[in-house]
Amino acid sequence: MAVNQSDIEKLAELAKLEISTEAAGATADSISQVLELVDQLQAADTSGVAPMAHPLDAVQRLRADQVTETDQRDTLQAMAPATEDGLYLVPRVIE
Amino acid sequence: MHTKTIAQLIEGLRSKEFSSVELTRHYLQRIKERDGTYNSYITVTEEAALAQAEAADQRLAAGDDSPLCGVPIAHKDIFCTTGIRTSCGSKMLDNFIAPYDATIVENYQKAGAVMLGKTNMDEFAMGSSNETSYYGPVKNPWNTNCVPGGSSGGSAAAVAALLAPAATASDTGGSIRQPAALCNLTGLKPTYGRVSRWGMIAFASSLDQAGTLTRTAEDSAIMLNAMASFDAKDSTCVDQPLEDYTAGLSNSLQGLTIGIPEEYFGEGLNPQTAERVQAAIKVYESLGATTKSISLPHTHLAVPAYYVIAPAECSANLSRFDGVRYGHRCDDPKDLADLYKRSRGEGFGDEVKRRILVGTYALSAGYYDAYYNKAQQVRRLIKQDFVDAFNQVDVVLGPTSPSPAFEFGAKSDDPVAMYLEDIYTIATNLAGLPGLSIPCGMVDNKPVGLQLIGNYFAEGKLLNVAHQFQLATDFHQQLAPETA
Amino acid sequence: MEWETVIGLEIHVQLSTQSKIFSGASTAFGAAPNSQACAIDLAMPGTLPVANEQAFRYAVMFGLAMNAEIGKRSVFERKNYFYPDLPKGYQTTQLEEPIVGPGVIDIELENGETKSIRLHHAHLEEDAGKSLHEDYQGMSGIDLNRAGTPLIEIVSEPDMRSAEEAVAYLKKIHSIITYLGISDGEMSQGSMRCDANVSVRLKGEEEYGTRCEIKNINSFKFVEKAINVEVERQIDLIEDGGKVVQETRLYDADKNETRSMRSKEVANDYRYFPCPDLLPVILDDDYIAEIKSTLPELPDAKRDRFVRDYNLSSYDATVLTAERATADFFETVAKTSGEPKLAANWVMVDLAAYLNKSEQKLSSCPVSAEHLAQLITRIKDGTISGKIAKQVFEAMTAGEGEPDSIIEKRGLKQVSDTGAIEKMVDEVIANNQAQVDNYKNADEQKRPKMLGFFVGQIMKASKGQANPQAVNEILLKKLNEQ
């Protein structure tokens, strides 16, 4: 499956990645190459095979409902790009 | 001191031949003098290392019998370290200082090991040459025109250049074993779930596994003993009894059956690499093992399946890097979308972006079944190949990587060629099996790696099989030029 | 043209766990911003989720209460989208294999009919944080305390045909979750939130019309209003030759209108896939049976029992059991006083009116069930009349304490002393000779009516404290003696 520049723009929008128009063409080419590689999957006979999301057939362990965390806001916000009054700041969110 | 293995360093520390502080200073000095050539470290933690070494010396004086007490090691910069930058090789995290330790970092600290610093790596562990690091490429100590492999290229180069006796690393598709092969080291990727992933920055969660790069299998066993633990903080970490991985090292290989997958010796394998591997098979036969030709019929689908699953997982795992709570944030974002797109566009390199886009594509509406779901089905077929194989054999043997180290730039413009570097290593990640690479000779003065794949949780067996080979050969003792 | 409304509800309920669904941070409401957002909630690199058992227990309780299938295997998936209140860039939720499968629940309508509403499924997921839009240097502030609070999202089939039905269903769900104690159900604090999928079609049509999802409905009252205003909009639109566009709309309570949410317009592709950091959750039969054995009595069962044990009407029993606190209160009053009918009246009329007027909750009400029972006992044993009881009740609501001491302090005890009553009767007869004559001259049938005048005068003289029965007897005797 080959992708073109406009596909790349859509994917970049979903993935929130800035890709310049100049780079989009080359990106489309390299991604098309990768897709060509993975397209080999299509030839595999997988009828009746259950997909395997985890390598081991393990089961989730559940945690007891206990508060184990204390307030670490100052430490955790020390490396935040922008905060005020304990809040993380972002450009205005419009509803 | 720097030519000693970990086993030998432990001896030296115990017999007071040298102190941990002396040893640590020695390594720090070597790094200072030599790492300009290799660029194997992103951060050297001199002060912390010396403080840890002092503490270790006190522990040793008090009769502490923790094997790694006082032994300096390096950590791949994918493992979070409290108060010390953890960059994951990315501009995105150039300013990131975790307020917590990865479980394995904590485990080594408890064992008394000294951290020399954080090693260079492909950005977010995506690469097979260490050329995608924001901190520049790492050079292969065996040939500085060549790549050390990746993504744990910094860890491999540091150990091969004797700038650390051992290093931690991580392996999502071959990122421990391939650099081990290219740098003449022993690289162990344990069974998925054997080692905690807490604090290891995720690339592809269902494939990532922490492991080690050392100069011998014995050292790997010592390192794994300290690294492995059950960790309730990682839901995928397996609660299995721990074993002493050094205990079975000297077991005889009489009666061992080694499976040789025919698919690992086909087209694409460098003929000289194939020769070295064939020679290694002969060594095993001389040690009493039986070899048996087997088939892993879905091998050719491993790389395609991987390049759907790994990008799909990474596309979600890397969404958290959005410039809001930590990490790179673009200047003067004009709105929210601009903040996201530019912060991520500037913070991530090309290969990371490429994989995020491929993963986004594979999961998007209309393609999920054909790509993601199909790949997960193929993954089961690949696992089944191994399950069948391990009904007949004890370990599987083949080359680690199709050819020895390549020159810088040789594959960086061709992602698919780069991806095929991991053609023999990727299947074990998909199946979650343990894999190990050991030196088995040279081609054009460049090391060749022999891969051993074990059954689930058979790390002890793998290390035994590797150790016996190392008792019979001296490939692993060869040091890179100008390092001694 | 006759239109039919089709409604399906998606209800988000915050579960009352101590800690978050995937981390050990507290879920307490009202803490300082980001003081309850730990490294996992903030999606710090290298952190990993571990699922909270209590969230599963609560979800299973809900499923059992809804007569639904329990997902013995449930799988968390990642729903991918970028938003500042979503730190990981994906929401961990369930899609293909939810914890609660199809079920069905009956709702009671005001006309006394019941109707079955089918549950499509309910799944566990994590809540997002909050964006605060006050001005911070022209920016929005993000508080992630709420991020990771466990939610169940309860998705109905499009089985409701009016706003009234939707409200009844929502109230039923509210009743069930609060009975189970799995959530406080406070809509005002966002513990329970509702989105409505609304469409219209011509009556008799098979196919559904195009639906709109109405968000931000945060009270029972607004559910009704929002649906009605949206239905009106859709019908007007179609009748004017327009077409309903499938979209997300926001309900504006101030303007009582819905409006398109442009920010959500961009075609979203959530790219769901199984979360690789979490494994399938497998619940065995023993675990589910153990939960089943600890389920409290639920509203429907309680209602039936009230009808049976206390001889209440089905309507009264439904009203009394709608909220667990009310039902428990009633039952204490009924049992302590031994007068279930009176207890039902007092709880449904006087107490309800007081709570409504003072905008209070039962939990903060100064009148305890024990005190109300004592009041009823005093009516029954003749210490006070029903009329005086209202006075005593008012004093109780003012926090004056238990009925006995109020009666004592205010001297409200009923006068049953015949001597005192006789004296009052004599006075009234003496002062109203004209009325006495009228009475004497009237027909036998008219007399009981006329008696009322004298009773009223005597009660007035006694300040309402005379025992009405004694007054009647003595009055009749004295009048006949005239």
mmCIF file of C-alpha atoms in Angstrom, chain B residues 80 93 96 99-100 192 197-202 205-206 232-236 312-313 315-317 319-322 324-326 329 336 340 344 360 363-365 368 372, chain C residues 39-51 77-78 80-90 96 139 142 144 269-279:
data_model
loop_
_atom_site.group_PDB
_atom_site.id
_atom_site.type_symbol
_atom_site.label_atom_id
_atom_site.label_comp_id
_atom_site.label_asym_id
_atom_site.label_seq_id
_atom_site.Cartn_x
_atom_site.Cartn_y
_atom_site.Cartn_z
ATOM 1 C CA CYS B 80 14.798 6.494 34.645
ATOM 2 C CA LEU B 93 13.609 14.592 26.893
ATOM 3 C CA PHE B 96 13.792 15.472 31.639
ATOM 4 C CA PRO B 99 11.763 11.846 40.209
ATOM 5 C CA TYR B 100 11.875 8.035 40.363
ATOM 6 C CA TYR B 192 9.276 -11.004 28.430
ATOM 7 C CA ARG B 197 9.623 -2.550 32.806
ATOM 8 C CA TRP B 198 8.784 0.055 35.455
ATOM 9 C CA GLY B 199 10.842 3.152 34.771
ATOM 10 C CA MET B 200 12.047 1.941 31.367
ATOM 11 C CA ILE B 201 10.699 4.425 28.847
ATOM 12 C CA ALA B 202 8.340 2.463 26.642
ATOM 13 C CA SER B 205 5.236 -2.296 25.567
ATOM 14 C CA SER B 206 4.472 -5.867 24.536
ATOM 15 C CA ALA B 232 3.974 -5.400 41.335
ATOM 16 C CA LYS B 233 4.284 -2.011 39.600
ATOM 17 C CA ASP B 234 4.517 -3.695 36.196
ATOM 18 C CA SER B 235 1.336 -5.619 35.361
ATOM 19 C CA THR B 236 3.197 -7.632 32.738
ATOM 20 C CA ALA B 312 1.300 0.795 16.502
ATOM 21 C CA GLU B 313 2.256 0.540 20.166
ATOM 22 C CA SER B 315 2.329 5.649 18.230
ATOM 23 C CA ALA B 316 0.279 5.543 21.437
ATOM 24 C CA ASN B 317 3.195 5.263 23.866
ATOM 25 C CA SER B 319 1.551 10.496 22.619
ATOM 26 C CA ARG B 320 2.358 11.537 26.181
ATOM 27 C CA PHE B 321 5.189 13.685 24.865
ATOM 28 C CA ASP B 322 3.022 16.687 24.156
ATOM 29 C CA VAL B 324 2.442 20.093 28.489
ATOM 30 C CA ARG B 325 3.792 18.461 31.639
ATOM 31 C CA TYR B 326 7.494 17.866 30.878
ATOM 32 C CA ARG B 329 7.864 22.575 24.314
ATOM 33 C CA LEU B 336 -3.186 24.171 21.280
ATOM 34 C CA TYR B 340 1.272 19.805 20.034
ATOM 35 C CA ARG B 344 6.410 16.968 18.807
ATOM 36 C CA THR B 360 -1.027 5.637 13.240
ATOM 37 C CA LEU B 363 -4.430 1.465 13.582
ATOM 38 C CA SER B 364 -6.553 3.883 11.618
ATOM 39 C CA ALA B 365 -10.100 3.204 10.563
ATOM 40 C CA TYR B 368 -6.854 -2.021 11.572
ATOM 41 C CA TYR B 372 -2.739 -4.494 13.223
ATOM 42 C CA ALA C 39 3.629 10.274 38.184
ATOM 43 C CA ILE C 40 1.367 7.606 36.652
ATOM 44 C CA ASP C 41 -1.586 9.979 36.349
ATOM 45 C CA LEU C 42 0.701 12.539 34.724
ATOM 46 C CA ALA C 43 1.895 9.929 32.219
ATOM 47 C CA MET C 44 5.501 10.417 33.204
ATOM 48 C CA PRO C 45 7.797 8.345 30.979
ATOM 49 C CA GLY C 46 8.403 4.799 32.174
ATOM 50 C CA THR C 47 5.399 4.681 34.485
ATOM 51 C CA LEU C 48 2.938 1.803 34.192
ATOM 52 C CA PRO C 49 -0.670 1.167 35.194
ATOM 53 C CA VAL C 50 -1.876 -1.520 37.594
ATOM 54 C CA ALA C 51 -5.637 -2.049 37.755
ATOM 55 C CA GLU C 77 -7.984 -0.732 25.130
ATOM 56 C CA ARG C 78 -6.405 2.575 24.279
ATOM 57 C CA ASN C 80 -6.194 7.665 21.084
ATOM 58 C CA TYR C 81 -6.711 11.412 20.920
ATOM 59 C CA PHE C 82 -4.877 14.506 22.056
ATOM 60 C CA TYR C 83 -6.370 16.777 24.674
ATOM 61 C CA PRO C 84 -4.643 18.579 27.539
ATOM 62 C CA ASP C 85 -6.803 16.867 30.168
ATOM 63 C CA LEU C 86 -5.710 13.466 28.823
ATOM 64 C CA PRO C 87 -2.052 13.098 29.861
ATOM 65 C CA LYS C 88 -1.204 9.874 28.041
ATOM 66 C CA GLY C 89 -2.713 11.013 24.771
ATOM 67 C CA TYR C 90 -5.041 8.044 25.029
ATOM 68 C CA GLU C 96 -14.577 -5.126 22.437
ATOM 69 C CA MET C 139 -3.968 30.403 28.753
ATOM 70 C CA ILE C 142 -5.009 22.002 33.598
ATOM 71 C CA LEU C 144 -5.209 16.443 36.588
ATOM 72 C CA ASP C 269 -10.312 8.332 14.419
ATOM 73 C CA TYR C 270 -9.627 6.933 17.858
ATOM 74 C CA ARG C 271 -7.468 4.026 16.714
ATOM 75 C CA TYR C 272 -8.511 1.712 19.525
ATOM 76 C CA PHE C 273 -6.244 -1.232 20.218
ATOM 77 C CA PRO C 274 -5.673 -3.506 23.240
ATOM 78 C CA CYS C 275 -3.514 -1.788 25.862
ATOM 79 C CA PRO C 276 -0.190 -3.633 25.909
ATOM 80 C CA ASP C 277 0.578 -2.457 29.449
ATOM 81 C CA LEU C 278 -2.470 -4.210 30.878
ATOM 82 C CA LEU C 279 -3.402 -7.853 30.542
#
